[in-house]
Amino acid sequence: MGKTHIQLPDWNTLAALDDAALPLLPTALLIARDEYPGLDPAEYDALVQSHADHLRTEVQAIESTALKMAAINRHLFEEVGYTGNHDAYYDPRNSYLNQVLERRLGNPISLAVVQMEVARRLGIPLDGVSFPGHFLVRLPVDGGLLVMDPFNGGRPLAVEELRERARPHLGGEAPDDKVLLQILTPAPHRAILARVLRNLHGVYAEAGEWDRAARSADRVLRLVPEETDALRDRGLAYLELGHIEGARRDLTRYLQQSPDASDAESIRERLIDVAGRRAVLH
């Protein structure tokens, strides 16, 4: 497999990029490089390209877009063996794209990134969907939408199943056609990458790995500087790490930007506690 040339972006420049200019695969590999600093991005880009190259002749010979997609899914999920990690859903490796490509195991959003990258290299406009619960993918076909579940082999989902999947996240109400179409709006690359990082933050915070939790929240802020939840998450992680000044700065800004947040009172109490501890220490 020949090496390709792939340039990873710089964390300090991501916020200034338009969503359309934010590259999906390189930025996903940039996220992975935090945990795997020695990774060679060209190796993983070439692996994705090899999947597309293997499929190219077959896909070009197929007329129907839906059948083209079926061929891609068959290759990725049946022949190559990508699959959802049902046994260890919260393993952080499921979110790091180098590990997903090596192990053929991932979570819904990381498998969607692989599926999208391969399809797009074959001229098929596959988009991600920030569906409530599990991330999905969508493809325009014959005036409608083909919605698929990358965590379960790229299985197509019928409208009624989509309604049922959305129901628990909408107060028990099944969405009507208009609401469902809004939910199925394509997710920009920035939203996809931020969701990967939020997943990682959740895994690391749950495990008490506060240095990694802080890093994940910080990376969200590099992508989406105005995301107040990430400001809070970084501040709370700093607090756990004993970085009191950083915690105070982040949490104070969080309260200034979200004074009516549901957790504002508890955050104020944490800040008062920190100030009290610092007064005793000094």
mmCIF file with all atom_site columns, N, CA, C and O in Angstrom, residues 234-281:
data_model
loop_
_atom_site.group_PDB
_atom_site.id
_atom_site.type_symbol
_atom_site.label_atom_id
_atom_site.label_alt_id
_atom_site.label_comp_id
_atom_site.label_asym_id
_atom_site.label_entity_id
_atom_site.label_seq_id
_atom_site.pdbx_PDB_ins_code
_atom_site.Cartn_x
_atom_site.Cartn_y
_atom_site.Cartn_z
_atom_site.occupancy
_atom_site.B_iso_or_equiv
_atom_site.pdbx_formal_charge
_atom_site.auth_seq_id
_atom_site.auth_comp_id
_atom_site.auth_asym_id
_atom_site.auth_atom_id
_atom_site.pdbx_PDB_model_num
ATOM 1   N N  . ARG A 1 234 ? -14.052 21.512 31.586 1.00 0.00 ? 234 ARG A N  1
ATOM 2   C CA . ARG A 1 234 ? -12.609 21.701 31.790 1.00 0.00 ? 234 ARG A CA 1
ATOM 3   C C  . ARG A 1 234 ? -12.347 22.243 33.192 1.00 0.00 ? 234 ARG A C  1
ATOM 4   O O  . ARG A 1 234 ? -11.427 21.797 33.879 1.00 0.00 ? 234 ARG A O  1
ATOM 5   N N  . GLY A 1 235 ? -13.169 23.205 33.614 1.00 0.00 ? 235 GLY A N  1
ATOM 6   C CA . GLY A 1 235 ? -12.995 23.776 34.944 1.00 0.00 ? 235 GLY A CA 1
ATOM 7   C C  . GLY A 1 235 ? -13.141 22.741 36.048 1.00 0.00 ? 235 GLY A C  1
ATOM 8   O O  . GLY A 1 235 ? -12.360 22.707 37.007 1.00 0.00 ? 235 GLY A O  1
ATOM 9   N N  . LEU A 1 236 ? -14.141 21.882 35.942 1.00 0.00 ? 236 LEU A N  1
ATOM 10  C CA . LEU A 1 236 ? -14.346 20.848 36.957 1.00 0.00 ? 236 LEU A CA 1
ATOM 11  C C  . LEU A 1 236 ? -13.200 19.831 36.948 1.00 0.00 ? 236 LEU A C  1
ATOM 12  O O  . LEU A 1 236 ? -12.784 19.343 38.010 1.00 0.00 ? 236 LEU A O  1
ATOM 13  N N  . ALA A 1 237 ? -12.699 19.515 35.754 1.00 0.00 ? 237 ALA A N  1
ATOM 14  C CA . ALA A 1 237 ? -11.548 18.604 35.683 1.00 0.00 ? 237 ALA A CA 1
ATOM 15  C C  . ALA A 1 237 ? -10.317 19.261 36.307 1.00 0.00 ? 237 ALA A C  1
ATOM 16  O O  . ALA A 1 237 ? -9.552  18.609 37.044 1.00 0.00 ? 237 ALA A O  1
ATOM 17  N N  . TYR A 1 238 ? -10.098 20.541 36.026 1.00 0.00 ? 238 TYR A N  1
ATOM 18  C CA . TYR A 1 238 ? -8.983  21.266 36.652 1.00 0.00 ? 238 TYR A CA 1
ATOM 19  C C  . TYR A 1 238 ? -9.099  21.221 38.179 1.00 0.00 ? 238 TYR A C  1
ATOM 20  O O  . TYR A 1 238 ? -8.105  21.081 38.893 1.00 0.00 ? 238 TYR A O  1
ATOM 21  N N  . LEU A 1 239 ? -10.319 21.358 38.664 1.00 0.00 ? 239 LEU A N  1
ATOM 22  C CA . LEU A 1 239 ? -10.554 21.330 40.107 1.00 0.00 ? 239 LEU A CA 1
ATOM 23  C C  . LEU A 1 239 ? -10.090 20.005 40.693 1.00 0.00 ? 239 LEU A C  1
ATOM 24  O O  . LEU A 1 239 ? -9.409  19.963 41.721 1.00 0.00 ? 239 LEU A O  1
ATOM 25  N N  . GLU A 1 240 ? -10.452 18.910 40.006 1.00 0.00 ? 240 GLU A N  1
ATOM 26  C CA . GLU A 1 240 ? -10.049 17.583 40.466 1.00 0.00 ? 240 GLU A CA 1
ATOM 27  C C  . GLU A 1 240 ? -8.533  17.412 40.444 1.00 0.00 ? 240 GLU A C  1
ATOM 28  O O  . GLU A 1 240 ? -7.965  16.670 41.257 1.00 0.00 ? 240 GLU A O  1
ATOM 29  N N  . LEU A 1 241 ? -7.889  18.092 39.496 1.00 0.00 ? 241 LEU A N  1
ATOM 30  C CA . LEU A 1 241 ? -6.436  17.980 39.348 1.00 0.00 ? 241 LEU A CA 1
ATOM 31  C C  . LEU A 1 241 ? -5.682  18.934 40.280 1.00 0.00 ? 241 LEU A C  1
ATOM 32  O O  . LEU A 1 241 ? -4.457  18.885 40.353 1.00 0.00 ? 241 LEU A O  1
ATOM 33  N N  . GLY A 1 242 ? -6.427  19.800 40.969 1.00 0.00 ? 242 GLY A N  1
ATOM 34  C CA . GLY A 1 242 ? -5.780  20.765 41.848 1.00 0.00 ? 242 GLY A CA 1
ATOM 35  C C  . GLY A 1 242 ? -5.267  22.012 41.143 1.00 0.00 ? 242 GLY A C  1
ATOM 36  O O  . GLY A 1 242 ? -4.526  22.800 41.731 1.00 0.00 ? 242 GLY A O  1
ATOM 37  N N  . HIS A 1 243 ? -5.667  22.213 39.883 1.00 0.00 ? 243 HIS A N  1
ATOM 38  C CA . HIS A 1 243 ? -5.300  23.432 39.150 1.00 0.00 ? 243 HIS A CA 1
ATOM 39  C C  . HIS A 1 243 ? -6.332  24.512 39.497 1.00 0.00 ? 243 HIS A C  1
ATOM 40  O O  . HIS A 1 243 ? -7.248  24.803 38.719 1.00 0.00 ? 243 HIS A O  1
ATOM 41  N N  . ILE A 1 244 ? -6.178  25.077 40.668 1.00 0.00 ? 244 ILE A N  1
ATOM 42  C CA . ILE A 1 244 ? -7.228  25.921 41.233 1.00 0.00 ? 244 ILE A CA 1
ATOM 43  C C  . ILE A 1 244 ? -7.464  27.185 40.410 1.00 0.00 ? 244 ILE A C  1
ATOM 44  O O  . ILE A 1 244 ? -8.618  27.565 40.161 1.00 0.00 ? 244 ILE A O  1
ATOM 45  N N  . GLU A 1 245 ? -6.395  27.834 39.989 1.00 0.00 ? 245 GLU A N  1
ATOM 46  C CA . GLU A 1 245 ? -6.576  29.084 39.232 1.00 0.00 ? 245 GLU A CA 1
ATOM 47  C C  . GLU A 1 245 ? -7.299  28.839 37.911 1.00 0.00 ? 245 GLU A C  1
ATOM 48  O O  . GLU A 1 245 ? -8.184  29.587 37.523 1.00 0.00 ? 245 GLU A O  1
ATOM 49  N N  . GLY A 1 246 ? -6.879  27.785 37.203 1.00 0.00 ? 246 GLY A N  1
ATOM 50  C CA . GLY A 1 246 ? -7.549  27.445 35.947 1.00 0.00 ? 246 GLY A CA 1
ATOM 51  C C  . GLY A 1 246 ? -9.007  27.091 36.166 1.00 0.00 ? 246 GLY A C  1
ATOM 52  O O  . GLY A 1 246 ? -9.891  27.499 35.395 1.00 0.00 ? 246 GLY A O  1
ATOM 53  N N  . ALA A 1 247 ? -9.277  26.352 37.229 1.00 0.00 ? 247 ALA A N  1
ATOM 54  C CA . ALA A 1 247 ? -10.658 25.968 37.547 1.00 0.00 ? 247 ALA A CA 1
ATOM 55  C C  . ALA A 1 247 ? -11.493 27.208 37.853 1.00 0.00 ? 247 ALA A C  1
ATOM 56  O O  . ALA A 1 247 ? -12.618 27.360 37.359 1.00 0.00 ? 247 ALA A O  1
ATOM 57  N N  . ARG A 1 248 ? -10.948 28.087 38.672 1.00 0.00 ? 248 ARG A N  1
ATOM 58  C CA . ARG A 1 248 ? -11.685 29.299 39.044 1.00 0.00 ? 248 ARG A CA 1
ATOM 59  C C  . ARG A 1 248 ? -11.991 30.154 37.814 1.00 0.00 ? 248 ARG A C  1
ATOM 60  O O  . ARG A 1 248 ? -13.101 30.656 37.647 1.00 0.00 ? 248 ARG A O  1
ATOM 61  N N  . ARG A 1 249 ? -11.004 30.265 36.929 1.00 0.00 ? 249 ARG A N  1
ATOM 62  C CA . ARG A 1 249 ? -11.193 31.073 35.720 1.00 0.00 ? 249 ARG A CA 1
ATOM 63  C C  . ARG A 1 249 ? -12.284 30.478 34.828 1.00 0.00 ? 249 ARG A C  1
ATOM 64  O O  . ARG A 1 249 ? -13.186 31.182 34.370 1.00 0.00 ? 249 ARG A O  1
ATOM 65  N N  . ASP A 1 250 ? -12.216 29.183 34.588 1.00 0.00 ? 250 ASP A N  1
ATOM 66  C CA . ASP A 1 250 ? -13.192 28.532 33.702 1.00 0.00 ? 250 ASP A CA 1
ATOM 67  C C  . ASP A 1 250 ? -14.598 28.561 34.293 1.00 0.00 ? 250 ASP A C  1
ATOM 68  O O  . ASP A 1 250 ? -15.579 28.866 33.601 1.00 0.00 ? 250 ASP A O  1
ATOM 69  N N  . LEU A 1 251 ? -14.700 28.241 35.569 1.00 0.00 ? 251 LEU A N  1
ATOM 70  C CA . LEU A 1 251 ? -16.028 28.152 36.183 1.00 0.00 ? 251 LEU A CA 1
ATOM 71  C C  . LEU A 1 251 ? -16.659 29.526 36.346 1.00 0.00 ? 251 LEU A C  1
ATOM 72  O O  . LEU A 1 251 ? -17.884 29.674 36.217 1.00 0.00 ? 251 LEU A O  1
ATOM 73  N N  . THR A 1 252 ? -15.842 30.536 36.617 1.00 0.00 ? 252 THR A N  1
ATOM 74  C CA . THR A 1 252 ? -16.368 31.907 36.690 1.00 0.00 ? 252 THR A CA 1
ATOM 75  C C  . THR A 1 252 ? -16.901 32.341 35.329 1.00 0.00 ? 252 THR A C  1
ATOM 76  O O  . THR A 1 252 ? -17.996 32.915 35.223 1.00 0.00 ? 252 THR A O  1
ATOM 77  N N  . ARG A 1 253 ? -16.152 32.044 34.278 1.00 0.00 ? 253 ARG A N  1
ATOM 78  C CA . ARG A 1 253 ? -16.614 32.386 32.920 1.00 0.00 ? 253 ARG A CA 1
ATOM 79  C C  . ARG A 1 253 ? -17.883 31.617 32.569 1.00 0.00 ? 253 ARG A C  1
ATOM 80  O O  . ARG A 1 253 ? -18.789 32.150 31.928 1.00 0.00 ? 253 ARG A O  1
ATOM 81  N N  . TYR A 1 254 ? -17.942 30.357 32.991 1.00 0.00 ? 254 TYR A N  1
ATOM 82  C CA . TYR A 1 254 ? -19.144 29.558 32.726 1.00 0.00 ? 254 TYR A CA 1
ATOM 83  C C  . TYR A 1 254 ? -20.368 30.222 33.348 1.00 0.00 ? 254 TYR A C  1
ATOM 84  O O  . TYR A 1 254 ? -21.414 30.358 32.692 1.00 0.00 ? 254 TYR A O  1
ATOM 85  N N  . LEU A 1 255 ? -20.243 30.670 34.586 1.00 0.00 ? 255 LEU A N  1
ATOM 86  C CA . LEU A 1 255 ? -21.381 31.305 35.269 1.00 0.00 ? 255 LEU A CA 1
ATOM 87  C C  . LEU A 1 255 ? -21.733 32.648 34.645 1.00 0.00 ? 255 LEU A C  1
ATOM 88  O O  . LEU A 1 255 ? -22.911 33.012 34.583 1.00 0.00 ? 255 LEU A O  1
ATOM 89  N N  . GLN A 1 256 ? -20.724 33.359 34.156 1.00 0.00 ? 256 GLN A N  1
ATOM 90  C CA . GLN A 1 256 ? -21.008 34.638 33.479 1.00 0.00 ? 256 GLN A CA 1
ATOM 91  C C  . GLN A 1 256 ? -21.785 34.406 32.187 1.00 0.00 ? 256 GLN A C  1
ATOM 92  O O  . GLN A 1 256 ? -22.688 35.167 31.838 1.00 0.00 ? 256 GLN A O  1
ATOM 93  N N  . GLN A 1 257 ? -21.432 33.326 31.481 1.00 0.00 ? 257 GLN A N  1
ATOM 94  C CA . GLN A 1 257 ? -22.054 33.056 30.183 1.00 0.00 ? 257 GLN A CA 1
ATOM 95  C C  . GLN A 1 257 ? -23.366 32.280 30.322 1.00 0.00 ? 257 GLN A C  1
ATOM 96  O O  . GLN A 1 257 ? -24.217 32.353 29.440 1.00 0.00 ? 257 GLN A O  1
ATOM 97  N N  . SER A 1 258 ? -23.524 31.508 31.396 1.00 0.00 ? 258 SER A N  1
ATOM 98  C CA . SER A 1 258 ? -24.737 30.694 31.583 1.00 0.00 ? 258 SER A CA 1
ATOM 99  C C  . SER A 1 258 ? -25.264 30.865 33.002 1.00 0.00 ? 258 SER A C  1
ATOM 100 O O  . SER A 1 258 ? -25.328 29.898 33.772 1.00 0.00 ? 258 SER A O  1
ATOM 101 N N  . PRO A 1 259 ? -25.657 32.087 33.370 1.00 0.00 ? 259 PRO A N  1
ATOM 102 C CA . PRO A 1 259 ? -26.064 32.336 34.765 1.00 0.00 ? 259 PRO A CA 1
ATOM 103 C C  . PRO A 1 259 ? -27.303 31.556 35.177 1.00 0.00 ? 259 PRO A C  1
ATOM 104 O O  . PRO A 1 259 ? -27.517 31.324 36.373 1.00 0.00 ? 259 PRO A O  1
ATOM 105 N N  . ASP A 1 260 ? -28.130 31.162 34.222 1.00 0.00 ? 260 ASP A N  1
ATOM 106 C CA . ASP A 1 260 ? -29.372 30.460 34.547 1.00 0.00 ? 260 ASP A CA 1
ATOM 107 C C  . ASP A 1 260 ? -29.295 28.962 34.257 1.00 0.00 ? 260 ASP A C  1
ATOM 108 O O  . ASP A 1 260 ? -30.322 28.283 34.208 1.00 0.00 ? 260 ASP A O  1
ATOM 109 N N  . ALA A 1 261 ? -28.088 28.437 34.068 1.00 0.00 ? 261 ALA A N  1
ATOM 110 C CA . ALA A 1 261 ? -27.935 27.000 33.802 1.00 0.00 ? 261 ALA A CA 1
ATOM 111 C C  . ALA A 1 261 ? -28.461 26.193 34.979 1.00 0.00 ? 261 ALA A C  1
ATOM 112 O O  . ALA A 1 261 ? -28.448 26.651 36.133 1.00 0.00 ? 261 ALA A O  1
ATOM 113 N N  . SER A 1 262 ? -28.926 24.987 34.693 1.00 0.00 ? 262 SER A N  1
ATOM 114 C CA . SER A 1 262 ? -29.528 24.157 35.748 1.00 0.00 ? 262 SER A CA 1
ATOM 115 C C  . SER A 1 262 ? -28.520 23.806 36.842 1.00 0.00 ? 262 SER A C  1
ATOM 116 O O  . SER A 1 262 ? -28.896 23.551 37.989 1.00 0.00 ? 262 SER A O  1
ATOM 117 N N  . ASP A 1 263 ? -27.232 23.801 36.501 1.00 0.00 ? 263 ASP A N  1
ATOM 118 C CA . ASP A 1 263 ? -26.212 23.461 37.502 1.00 0.00 ? 263 ASP A CA 1
ATOM 119 C C  . ASP A 1 263 ? -25.480 24.698 38.025 1.00 0.00 ? 263 ASP A C  1
ATOM 120 O O  . ASP A 1 263 ? -24.469 24.576 38.722 1.00 0.00 ? 263 ASP A O  1
ATOM 121 N N  . ALA A 1 264 ? -25.997 25.894 37.718 1.00 0.00 ? 264 ALA A N  1
ATOM 122 C CA . ALA A 1 264 ? -25.290 27.127 38.101 1.00 0.00 ? 264 ALA A CA 1
ATOM 123 C C  . ALA A 1 264 ? -25.102 27.211 39.619 1.00 0.00 ? 264 ALA A C  1
ATOM 124 O O  . ALA A 1 264 ? -24.019 27.585 40.093 1.00 0.00 ? 264 ALA A O  1
ATOM 125 N N  . GLU A 1 265 ? -26.121 26.823 40.373 1.00 0.00 ? 265 GLU A N  1
ATOM 126 C CA . GLU A 1 265 ? -26.027 26.939 41.833 1.00 0.00 ? 265 GLU A CA 1
ATOM 127 C C  . GLU A 1 265 ? -24.950 26.016 42.388 1.00 0.00 ? 265 GLU A C  1
ATOM 128 O O  . GLU A 1 265 ? -24.167 26.403 43.263 1.00 0.00 ? 265 GLU A O  1
ATOM 129 N N  . SER A 1 266 ? -24.904 24.789 41.884 1.00 0.00 ? 266 SER A N  1
ATOM 130 C CA . SER A 1 266 ? -23.888 23.854 42.382 1.00 0.00 ? 266 SER A CA 1
ATOM 131 C C  . SER A 1 266 ? -22.482 24.310 41.992 1.00 0.00 ? 266 SER A C  1
ATOM 132 O O  . SER A 1 266 ? -21.527 24.124 42.756 1.00 0.00 ? 266 SER A O  1
ATOM 133 N N  . ILE A 1 267 ? -22.355 24.918 40.809 1.00 0.00 ? 267 ILE A N  1
ATOM 134 C CA . ILE A 1 267 ? -21.043 25.436 40.395 1.00 0.00 ? 267 ILE A CA 1
ATOM 135 C C  . ILE A 1 267 ? -20.632 26.603 41.296 1.00 0.00 ? 267 ILE A C  1
ATOM 136 O O  . ILE A 1 267 ? -19.471 26.718 41.712 1.00 0.00 ? 267 ILE A O  1
ATOM 137 N N  . ARG A 1 268 ? -21.586 27.482 41.633 1.00 0.00 ? 268 ARG A N  1
ATOM 138 C CA . ARG A 1 268 ? -21.286 28.593 42.557 1.00 0.00 ? 268 ARG A CA 1
ATOM 139 C C  . ARG A 1 268 ? -20.786 28.045 43.901 1.00 0.00 ? 268 ARG A C  1
ATOM 140 O O  . ARG A 1 268 ? -19.839 28.571 44.496 1.00 0.00 ? 268 ARG A O  1
ATOM 141 N N  . GLU A 1 269 ? -21.434 26.973 44.365 1.00 0.00 ? 269 GLU A N  1
ATOM 142 C CA . GLU A 1 269 ? -21.027 26.382 45.646 1.00 0.00 ? 269 GLU A CA 1
ATOM 143 C C  . GLU A 1 269 ? -19.609 25.822 45.556 1.00 0.00 ? 269 GLU A C  1
ATOM 144 O O  . GLU A 1 269 ? -18.823 25.963 46.511 1.00 0.00 ? 269 GLU A O  1
ATOM 145 N N  . ARG A 1 270 ? -19.278 25.208 44.422 1.00 0.00 ? 270 ARG A N  1
ATOM 146 C CA . ARG A 1 270 ? -17.911 24.695 44.244 1.00 0.00 ? 270 ARG A CA 1
ATOM 147 C C  . ARG A 1 270 ? -16.903 25.825 44.279 1.00 0.00 ? 270 ARG A C  1
ATOM 148 O O  . ARG A 1 270 ? -15.828 25.702 44.872 1.00 0.00 ? 270 ARG A O  1
ATOM 149 N N  . LEU A 1 271 ? -17.241 26.947 43.658 1.00 0.00 ? 271 LEU A N  1
ATOM 150 C CA . LEU A 1 271 ? -16.336 28.099 43.636 1.00 0.00 ? 271 LEU A CA 1
ATOM 151 C C  . LEU A 1 271 ? -16.153 28.684 45.035 1.00 0.00 ? 271 LEU A C  1
ATOM 152 O O  . LEU A 1 271 ? -15.040 29.060 45.423 1.00 0.00 ? 271 LEU A O  1
ATOM 153 N N  . ILE A 1 272 ? -17.240 28.767 45.794 1.00 0.00 ? 272 ILE A N  1
ATOM 154 C CA . ILE A 1 272 ? -17.150 29.276 47.157 1.00 0.00 ? 272 ILE A CA 1
ATOM 155 C C  . ILE A 1 272 ? -16.273 28.352 48.001 1.00 0.00 ? 272 ILE A C  1
ATOM 156 O O  . ILE A 1 272 ? -15.425 28.800 48.788 1.00 0.00 ? 272 ILE A O  1
ATOM 157 N N  . ASP A 1 273 ? -16.454 27.050 47.812 1.00 0.00 ? 273 ASP A N  1
ATOM 158 C CA . ASP A 1 273 ? -15.647 26.065 48.532 1.00 0.00 ? 273 ASP A CA 1
ATOM 159 C C  . ASP A 1 273 ? -14.171 26.220 48.202 1.00 0.00 ? 273 ASP A C  1
ATOM 160 O O  . ASP A 1 273 ? -13.309 26.182 49.084 1.00 0.00 ? 273 ASP A O  1
ATOM 161 N N  . VAL A 1 274 ? -13.867 26.423 46.910 1.00 0.00 ? 274 VAL A N  1
ATOM 162 C CA . VAL A 1 274 ? -12.477 26.613 46.474 1.00 0.00 ? 274 VAL A CA 1
ATOM 163 C C  . VAL A 1 274 ? -11.889 27.866 47.118 1.00 0.00 ? 274 VAL A C  1
ATOM 164 O O  . VAL A 1 274 ? -10.767 27.875 47.618 1.00 0.00 ? 274 VAL A O  1
ATOM 165 N N  . ALA A 1 275 ? -12.673 28.952 47.114 1.00 0.00 ? 275 ALA A N  1
ATOM 166 C CA . ALA A 1 275 ? -12.185 30.218 47.703 1.00 0.00 ? 275 ALA A CA 1
ATOM 167 C C  . ALA A 1 275 ? -11.916 30.035 49.188 1.00 0.00 ? 275 ALA A C  1
ATOM 168 O O  . ALA A 1 275 ? -10.904 30.523 49.718 1.00 0.00 ? 275 ALA A O  1
ATOM 169 N N  . GLY A 1 276 ? -12.775 29.278 49.869 1.00 0.00 ? 276 GLY A N  1
ATOM 170 C CA . GLY A 1 276 ? -12.584 29.017 51.285 1.00 0.00 ? 276 GLY A CA 1
ATOM 171 C C  . GLY A 1 276 ? -11.336 28.212 51.550 1.00 0.00 ? 276 GLY A C  1
ATOM 172 O O  . GLY A 1 276 ? -10.552 28.508 52.468 1.00 0.00 ? 276 GLY A O  1
ATOM 173 N N  . ARG A 1 277 ? -11.118 27.181 50.714 1.00 0.00 ? 277 ARG A N  1
ATOM 174 C CA . ARG A 1 277 ? -9.932  26.353 50.889 1.00 0.00 ? 277 ARG A CA 1
ATOM 175 C C  . ARG A 1 277 ? -8.664  27.162 50.651 1.00 0.00 ? 277 ARG A C  1
ATOM 176 O O  . ARG A 1 277 ? -7.676  27.024 51.354 1.00 0.00 ? 277 ARG A O  1
ATOM 177 N N  . ARG A 1 278 ? -8.706  28.047 49.637 1.00 0.00 ? 278 ARG A N  1
ATOM 178 C CA . ARG A 1 278 ? -7.527  28.862 49.334 1.00 0.00 ? 278 ARG A CA 1
ATOM 179 C C  . ARG A 1 278 ? -7.259  29.828 50.485 1.00 0.00 ? 278 ARG A C  1
ATOM 180 O O  . ARG A 1 278 ? -6.111  30.090 50.837 1.00 0.00 ? 278 ARG A O  1
ATOM 181 N N  . ALA A 1 279 ? -8.336  30.362 51.102 1.00 0.00 ? 279 ALA A N  1
ATOM 182 C CA . ALA A 1 279 ? -8.152  31.286 52.225 1.00 0.00 ? 279 ALA A CA 1
ATOM 183 C C  . ALA A 1 279 ? -7.486  30.565 53.394 1.00 0.00 ? 279 ALA A C  1
ATOM 184 O O  . ALA A 1 279 ? -6.595  31.106 54.040 1.00 0.00 ? 279 ALA A O  1
ATOM 185 N N  . VAL A 1 280 ? -7.896  29.323 53.648 1.00 0.00 ? 280 VAL A N  1
ATOM 186 C CA . VAL A 1 280 ? -7.296  28.549 54.734 1.00 0.00 ? 280 VAL A CA 1
ATOM 187 C C  . VAL A 1 280 ? -5.832  28.232 54.420 1.00 0.00 ? 280 VAL A C  1
ATOM 188 O O  . VAL A 1 280 ? -4.953  28.372 55.265 1.00 0.00 ? 280 VAL A O  1
ATOM 189 N N  . LEU A 1 281 ? -5.590  27.849 53.154 1.00 0.00 ? 281 LEU A N  1
ATOM 190 C CA . LEU A 1 281 ? -4.226  27.490 52.758 1.00 0.00 ? 281 LEU A CA 1
ATOM 191 C C  . LEU A 1 281 ? -3.265  28.658 52.873 1.00 0.00 ? 281 LEU A C  1
ATOM 192 O O  . LEU A 1 281 ? -2.093  28.494 53.182 1.00 0.00 ? 281 LEU A O  1
#
